[in-house]
Amino acid sequence: MTETPLLASIGPIHADVLDQRAALETVFPLFDQDFHAAGLDLQITGDLEHFNGLVRSVGKFVPNAFDPKIKPFRSGDAIGFVVRDAAGIVATYAVRLYRFGVTTLADHLTTLSLFYANPVEQMARGERLLIEGEADRYASTIDDTVVWVGAMWVRPDYRGRVSNLPTVLGVLGGSVIQARWGRQTTISIVERGIVDHGVVKQRYRSQYVLDRIRWFRPHIPDRTEMFLIAKEPPVTFAQIDELIGGDTRLRVNEIDGSAAKARA
């Protein structure tokens, strides 16, 4: 099948995080329980062609990192999350493992090879990326593997104060990343407007928000200023522990109250 339920998708816990095995084995059933209690169906897929079709169907752009036609990846190195209710798709989210070898994240950003298999042929004429300051210093330290996160879309009736679904999806993705690929730093790039509105810290709960990246794209010339966001494994596991403790369990309307009563 193209999609599988969360608990059927986890597989063995990676040997690199066996010291956190108890936390991971505790948190996955909690995710499953809370999504069901909220009337939500959570599915995972390794078929990114299928996932990308779902993302496009809700009108969201698919980042190149998750498009195997533009930037291919090994089988098993990318995962899409799809959440549905009775009305259809509620949310999407994806994660992708990058393997750098002798190069660094900064190298891959500067050359745009993070987003294109062959940048010279695939990128738009005049497209270029400049990474400087704290963003460059941090990206230059990542020279083995890293996980890119993105393709998050949440239906308007599940945004804002109505639900903490975006935050929970971030912790869910981080949990699956550590369980499947071992201790991994997660990274992405966000536009200045998202940072200025406080979304990165409040909703995504990023550990680092690093200035600066300037991505010049001729088709969107007014959106060049960007930040590198990152989260290291200790912070991910701290957020997992926080969720297990009950502070950040999934909340959808009054579902959090009824679920809490059911658990009592």
mmCIF file of N, CA, C and O in Angstrom, residues 23-101:
data_model
loop_
_atom_site.group_PDB
_atom_site.id
_atom_site.type_symbol
_atom_site.label_atom_id
_atom_site.label_comp_id
_atom_site.label_asym_id
_atom_site.label_seq_id
_atom_site.Cartn_x
_atom_site.Cartn_y
_atom_site.Cartn_z
ATOM 1 N N ALA A 23 11.557 6.317 25.564
ATOM 2 C CA ALA A 23 10.781 7.517 25.223
ATOM 3 C C ALA A 23 10.108 7.365 23.871
ATOM 4 O O ALA A 23 8.925 7.717 23.706
ATOM 5 N N LEU A 24 10.832 6.842 22.889
ATOM 6 C CA LEU A 24 10.261 6.679 21.552
ATOM 7 C C LEU A 24 9.135 5.646 21.553
ATOM 8 O O LEU A 24 8.098 5.842 20.916
ATOM 9 N N GLU A 25 9.328 4.557 22.284
ATOM 10 C CA GLU A 25 8.289 3.525 22.334
ATOM 11 C C GLU A 25 7.064 4.010 23.105
ATOM 12 O O GLU A 25 5.969 3.473 22.927
ATOM 13 N N THR A 26 7.237 5.015 23.928
ATOM 14 C CA THR A 26 6.105 5.598 24.657
ATOM 15 C C THR A 26 5.373 6.628 23.816
ATOM 16 O O THR A 26 4.137 6.675 23.801
ATOM 17 N N VAL A 27 6.123 7.450 23.076
ATOM 18 C CA VAL A 27 5.498 8.582 22.401
ATOM 19 C C VAL A 27 4.698 8.179 21.168
ATOM 20 O O VAL A 27 3.658 8.790 20.868
ATOM 21 N N PHE A 28 5.117 7.149 20.451
ATOM 22 C CA PHE A 28 4.388 6.797 19.228
ATOM 23 C C PHE A 28 2.953 6.336 19.504
ATOM 24 O O PHE A 28 2.013 6.779 18.818
ATOM 25 N N PRO A 29 2.706 5.478 20.500
ATOM 26 C CA PRO A 29 1.312 5.155 20.825
ATOM 27 C C PRO A 29 0.505 6.371 21.281
ATOM 28 O O PRO A 29 -0.709 6.436 21.031
ATOM 29 N N LEU A 30 1.160 7.354 21.932
ATOM 30 C CA LEU A 30 0.449 8.559 22.346
ATOM 31 C C LEU A 30 0.008 9.375 21.133
ATOM 32 O O LEU A 30 -1.114 9.884 21.091
ATOM 33 N N PHE A 31 0.901 9.507 20.139
ATOM 34 C CA PHE A 31 0.501 10.184 18.900
ATOM 35 C C PHE A 31 -0.711 9.477 18.300
ATOM 36 O O PHE A 31 -1.702 10.110 17.932
ATOM 37 N N ASP A 32 -0.623 8.157 18.184
ATOM 38 C CA ASP A 32 -1.697 7.376 17.581
ATOM 39 C C ASP A 32 -3.012 7.559 18.348
ATOM 40 O O ASP A 32 -4.077 7.792 17.757
ATOM 41 N N GLN A 33 -2.935 7.515 19.656
ATOM 42 C CA GLN A 33 -4.116 7.671 20.509
ATOM 43 C C GLN A 33 -4.741 9.056 20.336
ATOM 44 O O GLN A 33 -5.966 9.191 20.201
ATOM 45 N N ASP A 34 -3.895 10.085 20.354
ATOM 46 C CA ASP A 34 -4.418 11.451 20.310
ATOM 47 C C ASP A 34 -5.023 11.790 18.949
ATOM 48 O O ASP A 34 -6.037 12.497 18.879
ATOM 49 N N PHE A 35 -4.411 11.329 17.878
ATOM 50 C CA PHE A 35 -4.977 11.594 16.558
ATOM 51 C C PHE A 35 -6.327 10.903 16.410
ATOM 52 O O PHE A 35 -7.286 11.491 15.882
ATOM 53 N N HIS A 36 -6.424 9.667 16.876
ATOM 54 C CA HIS A 36 -7.711 8.968 16.811
ATOM 55 C C HIS A 36 -8.765 9.664 17.668
ATOM 56 O O HIS A 36 -9.922 9.793 17.260
ATOM 57 N N ALA A 37 -8.368 10.114 18.859
ATOM 58 C CA ALA A 37 -9.313 10.790 19.745
ATOM 59 C C ALA A 37 -9.841 12.076 19.126
ATOM 60 O O ALA A 37 -10.978 12.488 19.377
ATOM 61 N N ALA A 38 -9.015 12.706 18.284
ATOM 62 C CA ALA A 38 -9.415 13.943 17.625
ATOM 63 C C ALA A 38 -10.159 13.704 16.316
ATOM 64 O O ALA A 38 -10.511 14.662 15.620
ATOM 65 N N GLY A 39 -10.413 12.429 15.988
ATOM 66 C CA GLY A 39 -11.109 12.119 14.746
ATOM 67 C C GLY A 39 -10.240 12.308 13.516
ATOM 68 O O GLY A 39 -10.747 12.562 12.416
ATOM 69 N N LEU A 40 -8.930 12.170 13.696
ATOM 70 C CA LEU A 40 -7.988 12.372 12.601
ATOM 71 C C LEU A 40 -7.298 11.066 12.231
ATOM 72 O O LEU A 40 -6.934 10.271 13.101
ATOM 73 N N ASP A 41 -7.122 10.874 10.944
ATOM 74 C CA ASP A 41 -6.433 9.693 10.431
ATOM 75 C C ASP A 41 -5.031 10.108 10.000
ATOM 76 O O ASP A 41 -4.873 10.945 9.101
ATOM 77 N N LEU A 42 -4.016 9.553 10.644
ATOM 78 C CA LEU A 42 -2.625 9.872 10.354
ATOM 79 C C LEU A 42 -2.005 8.728 9.558
ATOM 80 O O LEU A 42 -2.002 7.586 10.006
ATOM 81 N N GLN A 43 -1.475 9.059 8.389
ATOM 82 C CA GLN A 43 -0.839 8.062 7.531
ATOM 83 C C GLN A 43 0.561 8.523 7.149
ATOM 84 O O GLN A 43 0.850 9.725 7.084
ATOM 85 N N ILE A 44 1.435 7.552 6.892
ATOM 86 C CA ILE A 44 2.805 7.814 6.489
ATOM 87 C C ILE A 44 3.067 7.130 5.149
ATOM 88 O O ILE A 44 2.590 6.019 4.906
ATOM 89 N N THR A 45 3.824 7.795 4.286
ATOM 90 C CA THR A 45 4.144 7.210 2.992
ATOM 91 C C THR A 45 5.589 7.488 2.607
ATOM 92 O O THR A 45 6.124 8.564 2.896
ATOM 93 N N GLY A 46 6.213 6.510 1.983
ATOM 94 C CA GLY A 46 7.533 6.691 1.406
ATOM 95 C C GLY A 46 7.462 6.943 -0.084
ATOM 96 O O GLY A 46 8.488 7.142 -0.740
ATOM 97 N N ASP A 47 6.241 6.952 -0.625
ATOM 98 C CA ASP A 47 6.014 7.225 -2.048
ATOM 99 C C ASP A 47 5.810 8.730 -2.199
ATOM 100 O O ASP A 47 4.699 9.231 -2.054
ATOM 101 N N LEU A 48 6.889 9.447 -2.488
ATOM 102 C CA LEU A 48 6.797 10.907 -2.538
ATOM 103 C C LEU A 48 6.100 11.406 -3.797
ATOM 104 O O LEU A 48 5.620 12.547 -3.814
ATOM 105 N N GLU A 49 6.013 10.600 -4.836
ATOM 106 C CA GLU A 49 5.193 10.992 -5.990
ATOM 107 C C GLU A 49 3.731 11.074 -5.551
ATOM 108 O O GLU A 49 3.019 12.028 -5.877
ATOM 109 N N HIS A 50 3.297 10.079 -4.821
ATOM 110 C CA HIS A 50 1.932 10.070 -4.281
ATOM 111 C C HIS A 50 1.735 11.238 -3.320
ATOM 112 O O HIS A 50 0.747 11.975 -3.423
ATOM 113 N N PHE A 51 2.680 11.420 -2.408
ATOM 114 C CA PHE A 51 2.580 12.504 -1.435
ATOM 115 C C PHE A 51 2.515 13.861 -2.130
ATOM 116 O O PHE A 51 1.701 14.723 -1.769
ATOM 117 N N ASN A 52 3.372 14.074 -3.119
ATOM 118 C CA ASN A 52 3.399 15.355 -3.810
ATOM 119 C C ASN A 52 2.088 15.647 -4.522
ATOM 120 O O ASN A 52 1.647 16.800 -4.592
ATOM 121 N N GLY A 53 1.440 14.587 -5.032
ATOM 122 C CA GLY A 53 0.128 14.785 -5.640
ATOM 123 C C GLY A 53 -0.888 15.288 -4.623
ATOM 124 O O GLY A 53 -1.713 16.165 -4.932
ATOM 125 N N LEU A 54 -0.814 14.766 -3.403
ATOM 126 C CA LEU A 54 -1.716 15.218 -2.345
ATOM 127 C C LEU A 54 -1.426 16.677 -1.973
ATOM 128 O O LEU A 54 -2.346 17.466 -1.762
ATOM 129 N N VAL A 55 -0.144 17.025 -1.885
ATOM 130 C CA VAL A 55 0.230 18.394 -1.538
ATOM 131 C C VAL A 55 -0.261 19.369 -2.603
ATOM 132 O O VAL A 55 -0.835 20.419 -2.296
ATOM 133 N N ARG A 56 -0.071 19.007 -3.853
ATOM 134 C CA ARG A 56 -0.531 19.888 -4.937
ATOM 135 C C ARG A 56 -2.046 20.013 -4.950
ATOM 136 O O ARG A 56 -2.589 21.059 -5.326
ATOM 137 N N SER A 57 -2.737 18.965 -4.519
ATOM 138 C CA SER A 57 -4.200 18.997 -4.547
ATOM 139 C C SER A 57 -4.780 20.024 -3.584
ATOM 140 O O SER A 57 -5.924 20.461 -3.753
ATOM 141 N N VAL A 58 -4.000 20.428 -2.565
ATOM 142 C CA VAL A 58 -4.474 21.445 -1.626
ATOM 143 C C VAL A 58 -3.914 22.824 -1.975
ATOM 144 O O VAL A 58 -4.100 23.789 -1.231
ATOM 145 N N GLY A 59 -3.220 22.892 -3.116
ATOM 146 C CA GLY A 59 -2.748 24.177 -3.603
ATOM 147 C C GLY A 59 -1.409 24.628 -3.068
ATOM 148 O O GLY A 59 -1.039 25.784 -3.235
ATOM 149 N N LYS A 60 -0.657 23.718 -2.431
ATOM 150 C CA LYS A 60 0.650 24.094 -1.885
ATOM 151 C C LYS A 60 1.757 23.699 -2.855
ATOM 152 O O LYS A 60 1.681 22.653 -3.504
ATOM 153 N N PHE A 61 2.796 24.528 -2.916
ATOM 154 C CA PHE A 61 3.978 24.238 -3.723
ATOM 155 C C PHE A 61 4.787 23.122 -3.061
ATOM 156 O O PHE A 61 4.967 23.118 -1.844
ATOM 157 N N VAL A 62 5.265 22.184 -3.853
ATOM 158 C CA VAL A 62 6.109 21.096 -3.339
ATOM 159 C C VAL A 62 7.571 21.523 -3.397
ATOM 160 O O VAL A 62 8.091 21.806 -4.482
ATOM 161 N N PRO A 63 8.256 21.618 -2.260
ATOM 162 C CA PRO A 63 9.676 21.981 -2.285
ATOM 163 C C PRO A 63 10.494 20.975 -3.090
ATOM 164 O O PRO A 63 10.212 19.773 -3.094
ATOM 165 N N ASN A 64 11.528 21.473 -3.769
ATOM 166 C CA ASN A 64 12.362 20.606 -4.598
ATOM 167 C C ASN A 64 12.960 19.441 -3.815
ATOM 168 O O ASN A 64 13.187 18.367 -4.375
ATOM 169 N N ALA A 65 13.228 19.658 -2.527
ATOM 170 C CA ALA A 65 13.836 18.604 -1.715
ATOM 171 C C ALA A 65 12.996 17.338 -1.697
ATOM 172 O O ALA A 65 13.524 16.240 -1.490
ATOM 173 N N PHE A 66 11.687 17.476 -1.921
ATOM 174 C CA PHE A 66 10.797 16.321 -1.863
ATOM 175 C C PHE A 66 10.293 15.892 -3.239
ATOM 176 O O PHE A 66 9.384 15.066 -3.340
ATOM 177 N N ASP A 67 10.888 16.438 -4.279
ATOM 178 C CA ASP A 67 10.488 16.089 -5.640
ATOM 179 C C ASP A 67 11.561 15.198 -6.257
ATOM 180 O O ASP A 67 12.622 15.685 -6.657
ATOM 181 N N PRO A 68 11.310 13.886 -6.339
ATOM 182 C CA PRO A 68 12.348 12.976 -6.834
ATOM 183 C C PRO A 68 12.736 13.220 -8.288
ATOM 184 O O PRO A 68 13.788 12.753 -8.729
ATOM 185 N N LYS A 69 11.916 13.954 -9.036
ATOM 186 C CA LYS A 69 12.267 14.253 -10.423
ATOM 187 C C LYS A 69 13.299 15.376 -10.502
ATOM 188 O O LYS A 69 14.053 15.460 -11.475
ATOM 189 N N ILE A 70 13.321 16.243 -9.498
ATOM 190 C CA ILE A 70 14.246 17.377 -9.496
ATOM 191 C C ILE A 70 15.480 17.092 -8.659
ATOM 192 O O ILE A 70 16.607 17.402 -9.059
ATOM 193 N N LYS A 71 15.285 16.492 -7.492
ATOM 194 C CA LYS A 71 16.400 16.152 -6.608
ATOM 195 C C LYS A 71 16.168 14.744 -6.075
ATOM 196 O O LYS A 71 15.576 14.548 -5.007
ATOM 197 N N PRO A 72 16.603 13.716 -6.824
ATOM 198 C CA PRO A 72 16.341 12.320 -6.429
ATOM 199 C C PRO A 72 16.945 11.974 -5.077
ATOM 200 O O PRO A 72 17.882 12.618 -4.596
ATOM 201 N N PHE A 73 16.395 10.911 -4.453
ATOM 202 C CA PHE A 73 16.901 10.422 -3.184
ATOM 203 C C PHE A 73 16.775 8.910 -3.160
ATOM 204 O O PHE A 73 16.023 8.313 -3.927
ATOM 205 N N ARG A 74 17.539 8.304 -2.252
ATOM 206 C CA ARG A 74 17.471 6.851 -2.101
ATOM 207 C C ARG A 74 16.109 6.437 -1.573
ATOM 208 O O ARG A 74 15.472 7.175 -0.822
ATOM 209 N N SER A 75 15.709 5.241 -1.919
ATOM 210 C CA SER A 75 14.474 4.692 -1.358
ATOM 211 C C SER A 75 14.597 4.633 0.163
ATOM 212 O O SER A 75 15.605 4.168 0.693
ATOM 213 N N GLY A 76 13.603 5.150 0.856
ATOM 214 C CA GLY A 76 13.614 5.148 2.310
ATOM 215 C C GLY A 76 14.200 6.397 2.928
ATOM 216 O O GLY A 76 14.191 6.546 4.155
ATOM 217 N N ASP A 77 14.701 7.324 2.101
ATOM 218 C CA ASP A 77 15.332 8.540 2.627
ATOM 219 C C ASP A 77 14.385 9.740 2.653
ATOM 220 O O ASP A 77 14.831 10.864 2.938
ATOM 221 N N ALA A 78 13.109 9.544 2.366
ATOM 222 C CA ALA A 78 12.135 10.635 2.459
ATOM 223 C C ALA A 78 10.798 10.054 2.909
ATOM 224 O O ALA A 78 10.421 8.943 2.521
ATOM 225 N N ILE A 79 10.096 10.803 3.748
ATOM 226 C CA ILE A 79 8.840 10.344 4.336
ATOM 227 C C ILE A 79 7.830 11.480 4.280
ATOM 228 O O ILE A 79 8.145 12.621 4.618
ATOM 229 N N GLY A 80 6.607 11.148 3.856
ATOM 230 C CA GLY A 80 5.526 12.127 3.878
ATOM 231 C C GLY A 80 4.489 11.741 4.917
ATOM 232 O O GLY A 80 4.184 10.551 5.106
ATOM 233 N N PHE A 81 3.958 12.734 5.619
ATOM 234 C CA PHE A 81 2.903 12.536 6.610
ATOM 235 C C PHE A 81 1.624 13.185 6.073
ATOM 236 O O PHE A 81 1.660 14.330 5.601
ATOM 237 N N VAL A 82 0.513 12.458 6.160
ATOM 238 C CA VAL A 82 -0.770 12.973 5.684
ATOM 239 C C VAL A 82 -1.805 12.786 6.780
ATOM 240 O O VAL A 82 -1.955 11.681 7.321
ATOM 241 N N VAL A 83 -2.510 13.857 7.116
ATOM 242 C CA VAL A 83 -3.557 13.815 8.143
ATOM 243 C C VAL A 83 -4.886 14.151 7.479
ATOM 244 O O VAL A 83 -4.979 15.119 6.723
ATOM 245 N N ARG A 84 -5.900 13.352 7.768
ATOM 246 C CA ARG A 84 -7.215 13.573 7.182
ATOM 247 C C ARG A 84 -8.293 13.534 8.267
ATOM 248 O O ARG A 84 -8.111 12.900 9.312
ATOM 249 N N ASP A 85 -9.417 14.209 7.981
ATOM 250 C CA ASP A 85 -10.630 14.015 8.764
ATOM 251 C C ASP A 85 -11.742 13.648 7.786
ATOM 252 O O ASP A 85 -11.473 13.339 6.607
ATOM 253 N N ALA A 86 -12.974 13.681 8.224
ATOM 254 C CA ALA A 86 -14.084 13.261 7.367
ATOM 255 C C ALA A 86 -14.219 14.144 6.133
ATOM 256 O O ALA A 86 -14.760 13.713 5.103
ATOM 257 N N ALA A 87 -13.714 15.378 6.211
ATOM 258 C CA ALA A 87 -13.854 16.316 5.092
ATOM 259 C C ALA A 87 -12.694 16.233 4.099
ATOM 260 O O ALA A 87 -12.756 16.849 3.034
ATOM 261 N N GLY A 88 -11.638 15.519 4.430
ATOM 262 C CA GLY A 88 -10.504 15.417 3.515
ATOM 263 C C GLY A 88 -9.183 15.683 4.190
ATOM 264 O O GLY A 88 -9.017 15.473 5.399
ATOM 265 N N ILE A 89 -8.221 16.168 3.429
ATOM 266 C CA ILE A 89 -6.868 16.382 3.943
ATOM 267 C C ILE A 89 -6.849 17.553 4.920
ATOM 268 O O ILE A 89 -7.337 18.639 4.614
ATOM 269 N N VAL A 90 -6.289 17.310 6.084
ATOM 270 C CA VAL A 90 -6.165 18.323 7.135
ATOM 271 C C VAL A 90 -4.757 18.913 7.158
ATOM 272 O O VAL A 90 -4.584 20.117 7.371
ATOM 273 N N ALA A 91 -3.742 18.077 6.931
ATOM 274 C CA ALA A 91 -2.372 18.556 7.030
ATOM 275 C C ALA A 91 -1.421 17.653 6.253
ATOM 276 O O ALA A 91 -1.685 16.460 6.066
ATOM 277 N N THR A 92 -0.314 18.248 5.812
ATOM 278 C CA THR A 92 0.782 17.501 5.192
ATOM 279 C C THR A 92 2.095 17.956 5.813
ATOM 280 O O THR A 92 2.204 19.082 6.313
ATOM 281 N N TYR A 93 3.080 17.076 5.758
ATOM 282 C CA TYR A 93 4.401 17.383 6.316
ATOM 283 C C TYR A 93 5.360 16.352 5.726
ATOM 284 O O TYR A 93 4.942 15.226 5.393
ATOM 285 N N ALA A 94 6.629 16.704 5.564
ATOM 286 C CA ALA A 94 7.581 15.750 5.003
ATOM 287 C C ALA A 94 8.964 15.970 5.592
ATOM 288 O O ALA A 94 9.305 17.066 6.047
ATOM 289 N N VAL A 95 9.769 14.906 5.567
ATOM 290 C CA VAL A 95 11.156 14.953 6.038
ATOM 291 C C VAL A 95 12.013 14.192 5.044
ATOM 292 O O VAL A 95 11.563 13.227 4.435
ATOM 293 N N ARG A 96 13.265 14.644 4.889
ATOM 294 C CA ARG A 96 14.168 14.000 3.923
ATOM 295 C C ARG A 96 15.596 13.977 4.451
ATOM 296 O O ARG A 96 16.116 14.994 4.899
ATOM 297 N N LEU A 97 16.208 12.811 4.406
ATOM 298 C CA LEU A 97 17.589 12.651 4.846
ATOM 299 C C LEU A 97 18.547 12.997 3.709
ATOM 300 O O LEU A 97 18.404 12.505 2.588
ATOM 301 N N TYR A 98 19.524 13.865 4.012
ATOM 302 C CA TYR A 98 20.610 14.173 3.078
ATOM 303 C C TYR A 98 21.893 13.544 3.582
ATOM 304 O O TYR A 98 22.188 13.579 4.784
ATOM 305 N N ARG A 99 22.685 13.021 2.660
ATOM 306 C CA ARG A 99 23.981 12.427 2.979
ATOM 307 C C ARG A 99 25.046 13.230 2.216
ATOM 308 O O ARG A 99 25.037 13.248 0.986
ATOM 309 N N PHE A 100 25.977 13.866 2.946
ATOM 310 C CA PHE A 100 26.900 14.798 2.313
ATOM 311 C C PHE A 100 28.271 14.218 1.974
ATOM 312 O O PHE A 100 28.938 14.712 1.085
ATOM 313 N N GLY A 101 28.734 13.255 2.696
ATOM 314 C CA GLY A 101 30.073 12.744 2.429
ATOM 315 C C GLY A 101 31.148 13.728 2.862
ATOM 316 O O GLY A 101 31.269 14.059 4.040
#
